[in-house]
Structure formats: C-alpha cells, structure tokens
PDB file of C-alpha atoms and ligand atoms in Angstrom:
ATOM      1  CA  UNK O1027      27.523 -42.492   6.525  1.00 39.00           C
ATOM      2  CA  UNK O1028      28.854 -43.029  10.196  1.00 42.00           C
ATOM      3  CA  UNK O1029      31.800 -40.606   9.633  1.00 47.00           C
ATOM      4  CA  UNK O1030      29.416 -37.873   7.304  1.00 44.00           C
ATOM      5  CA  UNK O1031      27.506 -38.026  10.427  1.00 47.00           C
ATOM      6  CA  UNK O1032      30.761 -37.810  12.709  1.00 43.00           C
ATOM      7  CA  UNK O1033      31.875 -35.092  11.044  1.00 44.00           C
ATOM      8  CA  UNK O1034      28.303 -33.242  11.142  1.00 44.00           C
ATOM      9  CA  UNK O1035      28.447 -33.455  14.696  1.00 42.00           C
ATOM     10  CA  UNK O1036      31.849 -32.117  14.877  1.00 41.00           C
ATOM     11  CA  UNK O1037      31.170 -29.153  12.805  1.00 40.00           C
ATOM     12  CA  UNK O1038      28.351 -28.362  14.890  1.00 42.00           C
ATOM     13  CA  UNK O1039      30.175 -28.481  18.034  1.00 41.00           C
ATOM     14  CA  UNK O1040      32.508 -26.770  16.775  1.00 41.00           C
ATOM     15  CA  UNK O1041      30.547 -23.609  15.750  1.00 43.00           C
ATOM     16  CA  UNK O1042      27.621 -23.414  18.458  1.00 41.00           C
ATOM     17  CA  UNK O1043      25.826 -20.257  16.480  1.00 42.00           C
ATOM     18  CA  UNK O1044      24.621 -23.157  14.094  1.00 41.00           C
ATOM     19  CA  UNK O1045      22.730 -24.891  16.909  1.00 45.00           C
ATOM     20  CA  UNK O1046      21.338 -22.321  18.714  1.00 50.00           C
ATOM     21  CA  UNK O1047      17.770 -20.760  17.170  1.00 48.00           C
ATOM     22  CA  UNK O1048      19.117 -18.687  14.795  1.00 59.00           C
ATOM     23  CA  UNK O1049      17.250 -14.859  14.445  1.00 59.00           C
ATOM     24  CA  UNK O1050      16.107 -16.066  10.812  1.00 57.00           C
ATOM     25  CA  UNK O1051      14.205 -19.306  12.125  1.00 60.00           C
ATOM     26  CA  UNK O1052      11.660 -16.327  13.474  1.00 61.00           C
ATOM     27  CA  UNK O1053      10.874 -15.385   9.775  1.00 55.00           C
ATOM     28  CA  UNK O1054      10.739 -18.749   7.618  1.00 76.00           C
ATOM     29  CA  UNK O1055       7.049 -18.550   7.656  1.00 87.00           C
ATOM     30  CA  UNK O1056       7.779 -15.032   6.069  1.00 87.00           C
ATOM     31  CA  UNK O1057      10.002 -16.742   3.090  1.00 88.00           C
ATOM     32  CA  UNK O1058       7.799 -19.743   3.040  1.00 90.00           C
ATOM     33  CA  UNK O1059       4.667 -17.138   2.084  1.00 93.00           C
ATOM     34  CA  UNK O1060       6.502 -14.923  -0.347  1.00 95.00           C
ATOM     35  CA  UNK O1061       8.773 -17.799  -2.028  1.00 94.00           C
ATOM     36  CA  UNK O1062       5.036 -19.800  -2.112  1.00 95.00           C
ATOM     37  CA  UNK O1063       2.905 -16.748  -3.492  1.00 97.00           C
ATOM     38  CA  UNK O1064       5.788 -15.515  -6.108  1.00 97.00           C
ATOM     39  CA  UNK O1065       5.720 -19.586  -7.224  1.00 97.00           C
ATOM     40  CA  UNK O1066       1.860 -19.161  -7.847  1.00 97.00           C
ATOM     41  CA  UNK O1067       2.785 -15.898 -10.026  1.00 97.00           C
ATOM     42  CA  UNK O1068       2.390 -12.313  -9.335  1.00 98.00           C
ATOM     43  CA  UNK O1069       1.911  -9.975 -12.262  1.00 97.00           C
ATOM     44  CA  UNK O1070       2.497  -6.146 -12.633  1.00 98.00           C
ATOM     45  CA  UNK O1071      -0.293  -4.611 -11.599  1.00 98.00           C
ATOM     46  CA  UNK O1072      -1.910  -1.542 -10.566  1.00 98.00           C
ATOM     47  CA  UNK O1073      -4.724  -2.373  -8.673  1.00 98.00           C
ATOM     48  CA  UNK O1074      -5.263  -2.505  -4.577  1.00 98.00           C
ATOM     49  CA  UNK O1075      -4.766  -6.428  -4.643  1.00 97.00           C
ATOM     50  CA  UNK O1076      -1.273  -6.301  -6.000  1.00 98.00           C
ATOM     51  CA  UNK O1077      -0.332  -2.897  -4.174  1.00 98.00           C
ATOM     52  CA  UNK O1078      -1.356  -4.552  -0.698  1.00 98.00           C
ATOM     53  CA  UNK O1079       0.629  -7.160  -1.426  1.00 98.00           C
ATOM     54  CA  UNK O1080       3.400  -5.417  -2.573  1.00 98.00           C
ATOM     55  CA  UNK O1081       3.247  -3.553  -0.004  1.00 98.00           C
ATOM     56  CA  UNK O1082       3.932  -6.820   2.286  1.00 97.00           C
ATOM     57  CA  UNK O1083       7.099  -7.674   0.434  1.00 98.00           C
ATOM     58  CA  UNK O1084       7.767  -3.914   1.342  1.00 98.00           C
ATOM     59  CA  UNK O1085       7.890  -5.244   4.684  1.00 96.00           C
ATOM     60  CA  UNK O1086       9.626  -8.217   3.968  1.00 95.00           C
ATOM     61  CA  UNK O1087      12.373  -6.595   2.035  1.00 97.00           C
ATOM     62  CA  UNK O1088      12.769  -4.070   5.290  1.00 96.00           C
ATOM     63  CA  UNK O1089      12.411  -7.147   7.624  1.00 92.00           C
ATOM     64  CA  UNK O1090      14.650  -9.275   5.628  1.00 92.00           C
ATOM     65  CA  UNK O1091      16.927  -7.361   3.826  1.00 95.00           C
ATOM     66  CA  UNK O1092      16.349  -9.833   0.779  1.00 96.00           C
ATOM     67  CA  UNK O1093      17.879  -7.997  -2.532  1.00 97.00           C
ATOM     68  CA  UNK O1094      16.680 -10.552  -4.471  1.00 97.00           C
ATOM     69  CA  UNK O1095      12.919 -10.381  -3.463  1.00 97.00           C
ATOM     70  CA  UNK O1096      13.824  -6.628  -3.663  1.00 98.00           C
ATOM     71  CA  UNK O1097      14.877  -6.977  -7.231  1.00 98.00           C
ATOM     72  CA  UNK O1098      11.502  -8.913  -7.800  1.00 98.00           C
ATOM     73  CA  UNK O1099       9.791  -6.193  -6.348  1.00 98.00           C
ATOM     74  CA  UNK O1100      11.145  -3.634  -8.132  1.00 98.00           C
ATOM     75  CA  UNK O1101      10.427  -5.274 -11.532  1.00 98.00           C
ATOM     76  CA  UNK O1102       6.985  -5.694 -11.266  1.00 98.00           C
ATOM     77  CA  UNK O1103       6.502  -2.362 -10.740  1.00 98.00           C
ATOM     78  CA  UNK O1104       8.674  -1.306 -13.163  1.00 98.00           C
ATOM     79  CA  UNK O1105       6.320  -3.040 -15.680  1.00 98.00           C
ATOM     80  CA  UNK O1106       3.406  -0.842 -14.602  1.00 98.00           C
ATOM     81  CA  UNK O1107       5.454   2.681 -14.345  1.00 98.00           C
ATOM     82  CA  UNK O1108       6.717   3.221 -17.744  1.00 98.00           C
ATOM     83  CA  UNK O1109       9.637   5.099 -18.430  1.00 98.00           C
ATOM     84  CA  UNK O1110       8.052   8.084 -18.682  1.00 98.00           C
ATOM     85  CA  UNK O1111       5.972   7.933 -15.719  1.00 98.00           C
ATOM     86  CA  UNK O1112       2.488   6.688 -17.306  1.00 98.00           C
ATOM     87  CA  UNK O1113       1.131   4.075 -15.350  1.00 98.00           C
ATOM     88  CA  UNK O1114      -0.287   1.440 -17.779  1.00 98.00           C
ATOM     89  CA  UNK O1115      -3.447   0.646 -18.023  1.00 98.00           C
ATOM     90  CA  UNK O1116      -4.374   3.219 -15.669  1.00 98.00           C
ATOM     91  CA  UNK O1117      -7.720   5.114 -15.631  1.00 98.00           C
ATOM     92  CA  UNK O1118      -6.614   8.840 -14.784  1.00 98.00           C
ATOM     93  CA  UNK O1119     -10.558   9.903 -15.110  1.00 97.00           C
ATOM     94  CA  UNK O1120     -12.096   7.241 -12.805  1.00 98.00           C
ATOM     95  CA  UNK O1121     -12.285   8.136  -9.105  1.00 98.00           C
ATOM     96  CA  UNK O1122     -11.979   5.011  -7.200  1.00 98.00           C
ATOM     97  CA  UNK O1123     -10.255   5.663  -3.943  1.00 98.00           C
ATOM     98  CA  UNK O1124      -9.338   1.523  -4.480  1.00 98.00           C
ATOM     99  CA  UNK O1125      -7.112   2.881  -7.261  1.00 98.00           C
ATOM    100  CA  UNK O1126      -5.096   5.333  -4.577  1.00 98.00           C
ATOM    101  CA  UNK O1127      -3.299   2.659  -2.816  1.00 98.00           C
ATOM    102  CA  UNK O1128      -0.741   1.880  -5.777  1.00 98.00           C
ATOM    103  CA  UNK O1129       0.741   5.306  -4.917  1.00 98.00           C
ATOM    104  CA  UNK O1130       2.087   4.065  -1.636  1.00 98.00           C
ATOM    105  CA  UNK O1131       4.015   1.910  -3.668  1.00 98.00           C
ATOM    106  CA  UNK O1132       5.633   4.338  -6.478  1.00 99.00           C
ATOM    107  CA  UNK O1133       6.391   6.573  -3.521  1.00 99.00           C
ATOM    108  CA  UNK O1134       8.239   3.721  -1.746  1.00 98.00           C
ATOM    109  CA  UNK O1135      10.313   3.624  -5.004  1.00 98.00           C
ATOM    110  CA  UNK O1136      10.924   6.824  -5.544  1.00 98.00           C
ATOM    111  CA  UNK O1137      12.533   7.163  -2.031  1.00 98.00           C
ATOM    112  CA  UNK O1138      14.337   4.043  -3.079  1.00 98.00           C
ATOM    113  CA  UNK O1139      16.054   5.332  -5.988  1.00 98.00           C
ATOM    114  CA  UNK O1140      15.015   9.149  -6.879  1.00 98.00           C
ATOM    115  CA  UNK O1141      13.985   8.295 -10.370  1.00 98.00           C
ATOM    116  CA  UNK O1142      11.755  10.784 -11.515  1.00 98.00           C
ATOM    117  CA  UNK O1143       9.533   8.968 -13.017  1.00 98.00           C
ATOM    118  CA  UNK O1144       8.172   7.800  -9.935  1.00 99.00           C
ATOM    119  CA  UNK O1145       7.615  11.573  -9.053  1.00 98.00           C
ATOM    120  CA  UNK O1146       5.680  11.864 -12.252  1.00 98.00           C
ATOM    121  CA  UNK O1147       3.607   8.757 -11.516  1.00 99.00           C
ATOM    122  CA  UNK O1148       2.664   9.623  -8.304  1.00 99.00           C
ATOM    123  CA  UNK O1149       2.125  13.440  -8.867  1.00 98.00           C
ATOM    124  CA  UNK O1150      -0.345  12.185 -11.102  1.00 98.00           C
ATOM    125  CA  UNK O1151      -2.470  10.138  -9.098  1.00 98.00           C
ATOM    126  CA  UNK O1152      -2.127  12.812  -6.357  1.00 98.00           C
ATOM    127  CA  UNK O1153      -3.561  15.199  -8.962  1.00 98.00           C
ATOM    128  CA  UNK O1154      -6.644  12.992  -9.111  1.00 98.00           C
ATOM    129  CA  UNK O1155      -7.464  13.805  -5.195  1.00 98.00           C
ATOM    130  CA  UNK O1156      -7.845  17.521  -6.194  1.00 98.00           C
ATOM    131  CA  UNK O1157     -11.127  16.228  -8.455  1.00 98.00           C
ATOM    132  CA  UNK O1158     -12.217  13.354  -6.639  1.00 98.00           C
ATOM    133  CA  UNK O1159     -15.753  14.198  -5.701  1.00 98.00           C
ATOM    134  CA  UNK O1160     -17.282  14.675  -1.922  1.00 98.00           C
ATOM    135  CA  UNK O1161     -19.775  14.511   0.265  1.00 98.00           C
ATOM    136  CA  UNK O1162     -20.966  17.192   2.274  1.00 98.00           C
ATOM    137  CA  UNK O1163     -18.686  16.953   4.801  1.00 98.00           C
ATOM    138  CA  UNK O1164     -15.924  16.584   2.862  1.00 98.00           C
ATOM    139  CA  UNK O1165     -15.337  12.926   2.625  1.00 98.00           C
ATOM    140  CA  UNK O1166     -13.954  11.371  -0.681  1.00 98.00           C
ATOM    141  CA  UNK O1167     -16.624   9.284  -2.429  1.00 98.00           C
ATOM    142  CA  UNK O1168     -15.314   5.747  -2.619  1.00 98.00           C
ATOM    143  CA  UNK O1169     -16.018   5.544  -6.070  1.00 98.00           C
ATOM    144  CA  UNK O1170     -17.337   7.713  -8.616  1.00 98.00           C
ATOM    145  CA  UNK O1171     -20.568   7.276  -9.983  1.00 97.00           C
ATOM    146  CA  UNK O1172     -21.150   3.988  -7.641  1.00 97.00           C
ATOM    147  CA  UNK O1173     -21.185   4.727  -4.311  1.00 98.00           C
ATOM    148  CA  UNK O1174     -21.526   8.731  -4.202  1.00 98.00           C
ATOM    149  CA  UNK O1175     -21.593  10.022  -0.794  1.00 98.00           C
ATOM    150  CA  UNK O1176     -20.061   6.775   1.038  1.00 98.00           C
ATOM    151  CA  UNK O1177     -17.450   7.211   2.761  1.00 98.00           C
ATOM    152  CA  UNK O1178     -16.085   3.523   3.656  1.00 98.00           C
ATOM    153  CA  UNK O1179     -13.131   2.291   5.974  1.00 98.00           C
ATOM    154  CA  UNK O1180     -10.852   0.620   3.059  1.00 98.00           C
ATOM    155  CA  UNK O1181     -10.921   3.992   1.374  1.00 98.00           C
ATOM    156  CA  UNK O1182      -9.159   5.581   4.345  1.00 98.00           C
ATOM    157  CA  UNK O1183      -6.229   2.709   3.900  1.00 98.00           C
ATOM    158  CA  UNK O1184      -6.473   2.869   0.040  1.00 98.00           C
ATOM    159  CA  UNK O1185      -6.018   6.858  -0.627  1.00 98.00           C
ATOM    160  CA  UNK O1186      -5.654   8.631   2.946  1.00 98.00           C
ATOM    161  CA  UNK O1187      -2.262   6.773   3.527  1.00 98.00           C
ATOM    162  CA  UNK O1188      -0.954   7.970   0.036  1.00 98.00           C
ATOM    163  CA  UNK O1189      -2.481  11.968   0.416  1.00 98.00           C
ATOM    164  CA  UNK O1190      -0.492  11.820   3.629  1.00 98.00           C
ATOM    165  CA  UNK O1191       3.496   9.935   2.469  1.00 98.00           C
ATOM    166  CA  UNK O1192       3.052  12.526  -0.658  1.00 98.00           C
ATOM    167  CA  UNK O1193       2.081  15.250   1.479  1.00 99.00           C
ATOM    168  CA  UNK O1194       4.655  14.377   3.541  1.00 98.00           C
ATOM    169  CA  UNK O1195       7.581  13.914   0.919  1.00 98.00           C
ATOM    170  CA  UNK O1196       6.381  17.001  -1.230  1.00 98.00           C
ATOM    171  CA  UNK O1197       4.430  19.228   0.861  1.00 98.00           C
ATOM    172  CA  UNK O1198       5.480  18.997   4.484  1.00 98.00           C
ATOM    173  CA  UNK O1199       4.422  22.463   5.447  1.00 98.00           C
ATOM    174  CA  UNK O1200       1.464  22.235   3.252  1.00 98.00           C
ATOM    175  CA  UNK O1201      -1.478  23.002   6.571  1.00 98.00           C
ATOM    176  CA  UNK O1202      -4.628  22.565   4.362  1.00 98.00           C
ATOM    177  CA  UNK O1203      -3.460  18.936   3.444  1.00 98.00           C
ATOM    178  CA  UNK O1204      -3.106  18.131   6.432  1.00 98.00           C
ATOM    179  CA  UNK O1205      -6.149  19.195   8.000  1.00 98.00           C
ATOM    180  CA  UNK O1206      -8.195  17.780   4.941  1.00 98.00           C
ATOM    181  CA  UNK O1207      -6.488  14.467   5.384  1.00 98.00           C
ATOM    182  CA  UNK O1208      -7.491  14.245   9.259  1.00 98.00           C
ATOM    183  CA  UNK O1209     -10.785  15.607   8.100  1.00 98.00           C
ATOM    184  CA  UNK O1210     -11.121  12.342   6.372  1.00 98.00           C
ATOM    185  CA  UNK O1211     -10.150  10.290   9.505  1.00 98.00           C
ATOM    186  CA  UNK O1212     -12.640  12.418  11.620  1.00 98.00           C
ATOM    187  CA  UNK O1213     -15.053  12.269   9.089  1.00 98.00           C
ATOM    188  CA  UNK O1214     -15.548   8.588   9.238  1.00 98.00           C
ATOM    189  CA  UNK O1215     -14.968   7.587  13.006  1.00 98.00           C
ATOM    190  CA  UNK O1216     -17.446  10.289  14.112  1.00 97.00           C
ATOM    191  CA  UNK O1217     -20.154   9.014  11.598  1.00 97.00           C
ATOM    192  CA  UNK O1218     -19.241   4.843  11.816  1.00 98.00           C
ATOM    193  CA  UNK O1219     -18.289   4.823  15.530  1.00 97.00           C
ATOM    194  CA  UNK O1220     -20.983   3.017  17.369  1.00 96.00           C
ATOM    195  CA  UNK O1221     -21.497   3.713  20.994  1.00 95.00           C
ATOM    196  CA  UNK O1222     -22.326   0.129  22.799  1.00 97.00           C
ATOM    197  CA  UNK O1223     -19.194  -1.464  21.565  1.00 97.00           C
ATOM    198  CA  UNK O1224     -16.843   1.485  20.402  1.00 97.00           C
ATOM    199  CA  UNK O1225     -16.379  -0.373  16.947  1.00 97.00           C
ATOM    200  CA  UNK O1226     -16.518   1.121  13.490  1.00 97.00           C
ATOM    201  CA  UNK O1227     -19.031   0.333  10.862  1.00 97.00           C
ATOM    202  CA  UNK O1228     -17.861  -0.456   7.588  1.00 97.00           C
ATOM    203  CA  UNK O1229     -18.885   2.598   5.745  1.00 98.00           C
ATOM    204  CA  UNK O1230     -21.454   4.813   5.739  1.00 98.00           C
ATOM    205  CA  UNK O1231     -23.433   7.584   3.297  1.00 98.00           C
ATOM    206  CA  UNK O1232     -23.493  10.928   4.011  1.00 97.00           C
ATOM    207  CA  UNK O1233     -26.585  11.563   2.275  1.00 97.00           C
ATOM    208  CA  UNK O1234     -28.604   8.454   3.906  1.00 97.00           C
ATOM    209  CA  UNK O1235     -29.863   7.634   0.500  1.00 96.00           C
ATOM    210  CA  UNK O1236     -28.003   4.007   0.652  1.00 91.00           C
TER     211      UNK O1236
HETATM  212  C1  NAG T 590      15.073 -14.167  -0.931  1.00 68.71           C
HETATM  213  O1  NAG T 590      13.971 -13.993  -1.767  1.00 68.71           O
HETATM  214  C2  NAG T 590      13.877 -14.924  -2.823  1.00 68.71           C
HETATM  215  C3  NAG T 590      12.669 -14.509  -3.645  1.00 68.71           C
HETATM  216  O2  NAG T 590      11.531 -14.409  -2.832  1.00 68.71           O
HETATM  217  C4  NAG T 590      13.737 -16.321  -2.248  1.00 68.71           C
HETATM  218  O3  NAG T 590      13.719 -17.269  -3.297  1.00 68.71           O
HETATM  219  C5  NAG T 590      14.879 -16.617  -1.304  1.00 68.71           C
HETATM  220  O4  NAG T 590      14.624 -17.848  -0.645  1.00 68.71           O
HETATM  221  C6  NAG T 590      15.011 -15.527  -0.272  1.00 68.71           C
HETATM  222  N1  NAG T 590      16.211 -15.761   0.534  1.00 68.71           N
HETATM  223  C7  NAG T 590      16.182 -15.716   1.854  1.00 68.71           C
HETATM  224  C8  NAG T 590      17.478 -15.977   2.533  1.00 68.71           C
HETATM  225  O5  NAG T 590      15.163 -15.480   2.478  1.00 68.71           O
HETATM  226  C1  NAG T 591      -2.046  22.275  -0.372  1.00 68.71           C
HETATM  227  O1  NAG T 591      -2.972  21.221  -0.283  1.00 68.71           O
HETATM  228  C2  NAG T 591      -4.247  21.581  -0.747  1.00 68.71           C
HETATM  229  C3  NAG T 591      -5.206  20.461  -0.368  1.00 68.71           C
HETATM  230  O2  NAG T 591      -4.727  19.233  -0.840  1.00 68.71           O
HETATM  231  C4  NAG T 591      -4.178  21.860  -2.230  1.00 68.71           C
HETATM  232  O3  NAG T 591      -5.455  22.165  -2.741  1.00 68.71           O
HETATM  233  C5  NAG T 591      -3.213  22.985  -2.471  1.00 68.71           C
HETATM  234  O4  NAG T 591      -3.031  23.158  -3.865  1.00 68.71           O
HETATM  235  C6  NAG T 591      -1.874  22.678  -1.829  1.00 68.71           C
HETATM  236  N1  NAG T 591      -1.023  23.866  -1.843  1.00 68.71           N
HETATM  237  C7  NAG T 591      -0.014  24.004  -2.692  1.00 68.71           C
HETATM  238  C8  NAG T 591       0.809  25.246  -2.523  1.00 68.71           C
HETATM  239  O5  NAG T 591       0.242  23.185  -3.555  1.00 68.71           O
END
C-alpha cells in the first residue's frame, strides 16, 4: 500500500500536468449529463424533444470532440433518416412548426458527411414551409388546424432556425427567404413585446379570436 502510494506520489511529481486542473475538469458535468441521459435511453426520434436534445450532444460533440458520443449521435438519427431519405414515421401533411426543428439536425449531418440523403430529408421538410399556412401578416401558424393564426415564441426556435441553416446552405442569395424569415422574427417581437418591462409574451393570435 505504502509504496503504491509512494509511487503515486512520485508519478505525480513527476508529471505536474496531472495535478494541475486539467481543461476537461471544466466539462465533467457535461459527460456526467450525456453519459447519465444516454444510460436512461434515448431513442431515434423525430420529434422537438429528441432534436433539442440532440442538438445538445451537437454541442457536446463540438465542445468535446467525443467520436464516440458522435458515433451515438449519428446512429440515432440514422434510424429515423432512412436510406433513401424518408424520415420514418414522419407526417409530411401536418403543419406543426414543433415538427421543423428535426431539420436542424439532418442539416448538421449532411454538412458532416455530404450524404445525400440528408439533402433529400431536409429538402423535404423545407418543402413543407412553402404550404404551411399564415396569418395575415405572414406569420407561420404553430400548428395546423389547432392554433391557426398564433404565432408563438418556440415556433421561431423550432422552424425559423431551420428556414434560415437551409437557406443558408442551399439558397444563400435567395433575398425573399431571407426577408420572409426576419419577417417572422419581426412579426412576433413587434406583436409580443410588452412596453413596461421590454419582455416577450409567449405567443400571440393574429386574429384575436384566442
Ligand atoms: C465519450 O462519450 C461516451 C458516450 O457518451 C462516454 O461514455 C465517454 O465517457 C465519453 N468520453 C469522454 C472522455 O468524455
Ligand atoms: C426563394 O425563397 C422563397 C421563399 O421561401 C421561395 O418561395 C422561392 O421558391 C425561393 N426561390 C427559389 C429560386 O427557389
């Protein structure tokens, strides 16, 4: 025991990086979340619970550099884009802007690897934008037929982020997508903005029947 310990001692005087706070001490909580919400199970999944939080291992993988976390990643969404680009289980006729977010997702693996399926995935669910209903002033619904009219905060996060990163990837130059997509933003603030504290309502409906 005495000379295990001896010898502890001596390797650690010997290489002082192992005492001092390493960089990676600053992000165990980080491993200690993922490793503990992998252990509970994640599934593949399409909807806005799953693509927020894999879009947090996004930022783990980027923080961490973890390949195996990456690989994780990369197979549960794998076993919602099928090979040939169909996201399973997928409602391509129901306009929920919830249903948006997953896009940020396929896009981040498509830059990742180039695989066209992920082109064909998210052109998809971009496609859906172009019938997604609105209110007069051109907001998106947040869902179709249960909140018509409303615009609401989360829907911004949900499907504004993806219009813009595909817009961005596919359509740089593409004017009228941007101003539609900052229509959204200025859509929202100027009608959920509230003047005696400068914070933002959660939603509101453009045609004050709610
Ligand atoms: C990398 O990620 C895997 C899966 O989340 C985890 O088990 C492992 O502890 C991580 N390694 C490091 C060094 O963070
Ligand atoms: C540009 O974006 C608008 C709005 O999203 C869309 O309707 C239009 O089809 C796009 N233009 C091209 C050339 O695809």
């Amino acid at each position: 025991m005495r000379s295990l310990q001896t010898a502890a001692i001596a390797l650690l005087a010997a290489t002082p990086a192992l005492a001092a706070p390493s960089p990676r001490s600053k992000i165990s909580y980080t491993r200690w979340m993922t490793n503990s919400i992998l252990h509970h199970g994640v599934e593949p999944d399409f909807h806005y619970d799953e693509a927020t939080l894999y879009n947090a291992f996004q930022d783990v993988i980027a923080f961490t550099k973890n390949d195996t976390l990456k690989q994780v990643y990369h197979d549960l969404v794998d076993g919602v884009v099928l090979e040939d680009g169909t996201i399973a289980n997928y409602d391509y006729t129901k306009h929920s802007l919830d249903n948006y977010r997953f896009g940020n997702n396929i896009l981040y693996w498509y830059e990742q690897t180039g695989d066209a399926k992920y082109k064909v995935a998210a052109d998809a669910v971009r496609g859906m934008l172009d019938t997604h209903p609105r209110n007069l002033a051109g907001g998106f619904w947040h869902r179709d037929p249960s909140y018509p009219n409303q615009m609401w905060l989360d829907g911004i996060y949900m499907a504004d982020t993806f219009y813009a990163k595909w817009t961005s990837l596919f359509q740089p130059g593409n004017q009228t997508a941007w101003d539609d997509i900052m229509r959204q933003f200025d859509t929202i603030d100027a009608r959920t903005r509230k003047e005696e504290n400068n914070l933002l309502v959660h939603g509101y409906d453009e045609s004050k029947k709610a």
